[in-house]
Amino acid sequence: MKNIILVLFLILGISCKKDKIKDEVLEQSEYETVKLLGKKSNLNISILLDLSDRINPKLHPNNTMDIYKRDIGYIKSIAQTFEIHVRNKKTRRINDKIQLFIDPEPEEKELNKKIKDLKINFTRSNAKRNSILQTSKKYEKITESIYESAIKDNSYIGSDIWRFFKNKVEDYCVEDGYRNILIILTDGYMYHKNSKKRNGNRSSYLTHNFIKNNRISNVDIPIKDFGYISNVKDLSNLEILVLGINPYEGNLNDEEIIHSYFEKWFKEMNVKKFDTKNTDLPSNTEKIIRKFIFESK
C-alpha cells in the first residue's frame, strides 16, 4: 500500500512539473523572441520630444490621425520594443536603460516629475516580469498626459534640438558598454528663439520661410554649403532615428531639404547609423522602430 501511495505522489509531482514547464513555455511563446547583439546587447535608448506647436491639432489638423497621437503611438512602440529586448535576455545579463527628454527643460515641477518617472534602468536586481511589462503602459500614459496638457493649456515649450546636441547629447545619451540609440520625434524643422545662429549658409535652425527666402534647393546644399552648424565631432557611439518628418503643406522641396540637412549634420558628427522617416501611422512605423533597434549597424 505504501508503495502505491508513493507512486501516486511521484506521478502527481511529475504532472505538476510538466504543467509548470508548459506554462513557462506558453508565457515565452506569447512574447516575441529576437536575436541579441553579443557584447553590445545592453540598450541605452533615449527619446527626444519636439513639443513645439507642431502638435497643435487646430493649427496642424490631420484627418487621419492627429500628430500628437502619432507621437504617442511611436513612443508606445519604442517602449514595447525595449520590453521585448529585456525579456529576451538572461536575468544575470540585464542592464538596459530607457529615458525621455524635452529641451528646453520645462519649468513646471509636475511635468519634470513625470519625465523623471520615465527614466528606467533594469538590472538583474529589479528586472521582474511585471515591472518590465509596465514600461510601455507607463510611457503611453505619461506622454499622453504631457501632450494633452500642452494642448489644453496652449503652452508649447518648443524644441531646441540643435542646442541639445551641442551641450547635452554626449553627456545624456552616450554611455560606454551600451548600444546608444537616440530617437527624435519632430516634424523636421528646427528653430528656437534662444538658439538662432548663422554662419554663412550654415545655421542652427531650419524653417519653411528660411528655405523659401534663401531659395534653397537640394542641389544647393553641397554646392553652396547649406546645412546646420556642427559643434560635436564624434558621435560614433550613437545611433539616431528621426520619426515624424512632416514638411509644410506637404512641400516636396522642404521634405528633401529636411532629410538632406539631417543626413549632412549626422555624417559631420560621425554618426555611423541613422535614418530619417516621414510621419506615418504608428501601425506602419512600428516595423521601422523594431528593425532599427533590433538590427546592428
PDB file of C-alpha atoms in Angstrom, residues 71-73 75-77 79-80 134-146:
ATOM      1  CA  ASP A  71       3.824  60.557 -31.399  1.00  0.00           C
ATOM      2  CA  ILE A  72       2.224  58.675 -28.523  1.00  0.00           C
ATOM      3  CA  GLY A  73       1.888  55.624 -30.769  1.00  0.00           C
ATOM      4  CA  ILE A  75       6.580  56.130 -28.097  1.00  0.00           C
ATOM      5  CA  LYS A  76       4.484  53.105 -27.152  1.00  0.00           C
ATOM      6  CA  SER A  77       6.158  51.063 -29.923  1.00  0.00           C
ATOM      7  CA  ALA A  79       8.838  51.129 -25.162  1.00  0.00           C
ATOM      8  CA  GLN A  80       7.326  47.804 -26.260  1.00  0.00           C
ATOM      9  CA  GLN A 134       4.680  48.141 -17.159  1.00  0.00           C
ATOM     10  CA  THR A 135       7.236  50.116 -19.188  1.00  0.00           C
ATOM     11  CA  SER A 136       5.139  50.702 -22.317  1.00  0.00           C
ATOM     12  CA  LYS A 137       1.997  51.354 -20.249  1.00  0.00           C
ATOM     13  CA  LYS A 138       3.854  53.945 -18.166  1.00  0.00           C
ATOM     14  CA  TYR A 139       5.338  55.617 -21.240  1.00  0.00           C
ATOM     15  CA  GLU A 140       1.995  55.738 -23.029  1.00  0.00           C
ATOM     16  CA  LYS A 141       0.106  57.105 -20.014  1.00  0.00           C
ATOM     17  CA  ILE A 142       2.637  59.767 -19.024  1.00  0.00           C
ATOM     18  CA  THR A 143       3.395  61.043 -22.534  1.00  0.00           C
ATOM     19  CA  GLU A 144      -0.320  61.217 -23.286  1.00  0.00           C
ATOM     20  CA  SER A 145      -0.677  63.399 -20.189  1.00  0.00           C
ATOM     21  CA  ILE A 146       2.251  65.603 -21.298  1.00  0.00           C
TER      22      ILE A 146
END
